[in-house]
Amino acid sequence: MVQAEFWRSDALPFLESRRACRTVSCYKPHSHDAVSIGAVDEGRSVFTGAPGGPVQLTAKNLVVIPAYRVHACNPVEGR
């Protein structure tokens, strides 16, 4: 099942969560005003925004993105 959802709480206004399962959603490069943490538990994605250039992420990878760092994380080959 393809699924993407965001979670926010008034009790934690500085925190936002995005969960995506088997999506083909793609995002243009962007930034956030807070640290972002991403975890890959299945599939493959390409992360752009790392100092050394694009990085392919696979299951069990974790990425920490500093606040204001321009980045994007999109599925490999549109999957």
Coordinates of C-alpha atoms in Angstrom, one line a residue:
M1 CA 0.0 0.0 0.0
V2 CA 1.4 3.4 -0.9
Q3 CA 1.2 5.8 2.0
A4 CA 2.5 9.2 3.1
E5 CA 1.5 11.0 6.2
F6 CA 2.6 13.9 8.3
W7 CA 2.3 14.2 12.1
R8 CA 2.3 17.4 14.2
S9 CA 1.3 18.2 17.7
D10 CA 0.5 21.5 19.4
A11 CA 2.3 20.1 22.5
L12 CA 5.5 19.8 20.4
P13 CA 5.4 22.7 17.9
F14 CA 9.1 22.3 17.0
L15 CA 8.6 18.7 15.9
E16 CA 7.2 17.3 12.7
S17 CA 7.2 13.7 11.4
R18 CA 6.7 12.4 7.9
R19 CA 6.2 8.7 7.2
A20 CA 6.3 7.4 3.7
C21 CA 5.7 3.8 2.6
R22 CA 6.3 2.7 -1.0
T23 CA 5.8 6.2 -2.4
V24 CA 7.1 7.7 -5.6
S25 CA 6.7 11.2 -4.3
C26 CA 9.6 13.4 -5.3
Y27 CA 10.7 16.7 -3.7
K28 CA 12.6 19.7 -5.1
P29 CA 15.6 20.8 -3.1
H30 CA 14.4 22.6 0.0
S31 CA 15.5 23.4 3.6
H32 CA 14.0 23.4 7.1
D33 CA 14.6 25.8 10.0
A34 CA 15.3 22.8 12.3
V35 CA 17.4 19.7 12.3
S36 CA 15.9 16.8 10.3
I37 CA 16.5 13.1 10.8
G38 CA 15.6 10.5 8.3
A39 CA 15.7 6.7 8.5
V40 CA 15.3 4.2 5.6
D41 CA 13.9 0.9 6.6
E42 CA 13.1 -0.4 3.1
G43 CA 14.0 0.5 -0.5
R44 CA 16.5 2.9 -1.9
S45 CA 16.6 6.7 -2.1
V46 CA 19.0 9.3 -3.4
F47 CA 19.9 12.0 -0.8
T48 CA 21.2 15.3 -2.3
G49 CA 22.6 17.8 0.1
A50 CA 25.6 15.9 1.6
P51 CA 28.9 17.9 1.5
G52 CA 30.4 15.3 -0.9
G53 CA 27.5 15.1 -3.3
P54 CA 24.5 12.8 -3.8
V55 CA 24.4 9.7 -1.6
Q56 CA 22.3 6.5 -2.2
L57 CA 20.5 5.5 1.0
T58 CA 19.4 1.9 1.6
A59 CA 17.7 0.0 4.4
K60 CA 19.2 0.7 7.8
N61 CA 20.7 4.1 6.8
L62 CA 20.1 7.1 8.9
V63 CA 20.7 10.7 7.8
V64 CA 20.9 13.8 9.9
I65 CA 20.3 17.1 8.1
P66 CA 21.4 20.3 9.7
A67 CA 18.9 23.2 9.9
Y68 CA 18.9 25.3 6.7
R69 CA 20.9 22.7 4.7
V70 CA 19.4 22.6 1.2
H71 CA 18.5 18.9 0.5
A72 CA 16.2 16.5 -1.2
C73 CA 15.6 12.7 -0.8
N74 CA 13.9 10.9 -3.6
P75 CA 13.3 7.3 -4.7
V76 CA 15.9 5.7 -6.9
E77 CA 14.7 5.5 -10.5
G78 CA 11.2 6.8 -9.6
R79 CA 10.5 3.9 -7.3

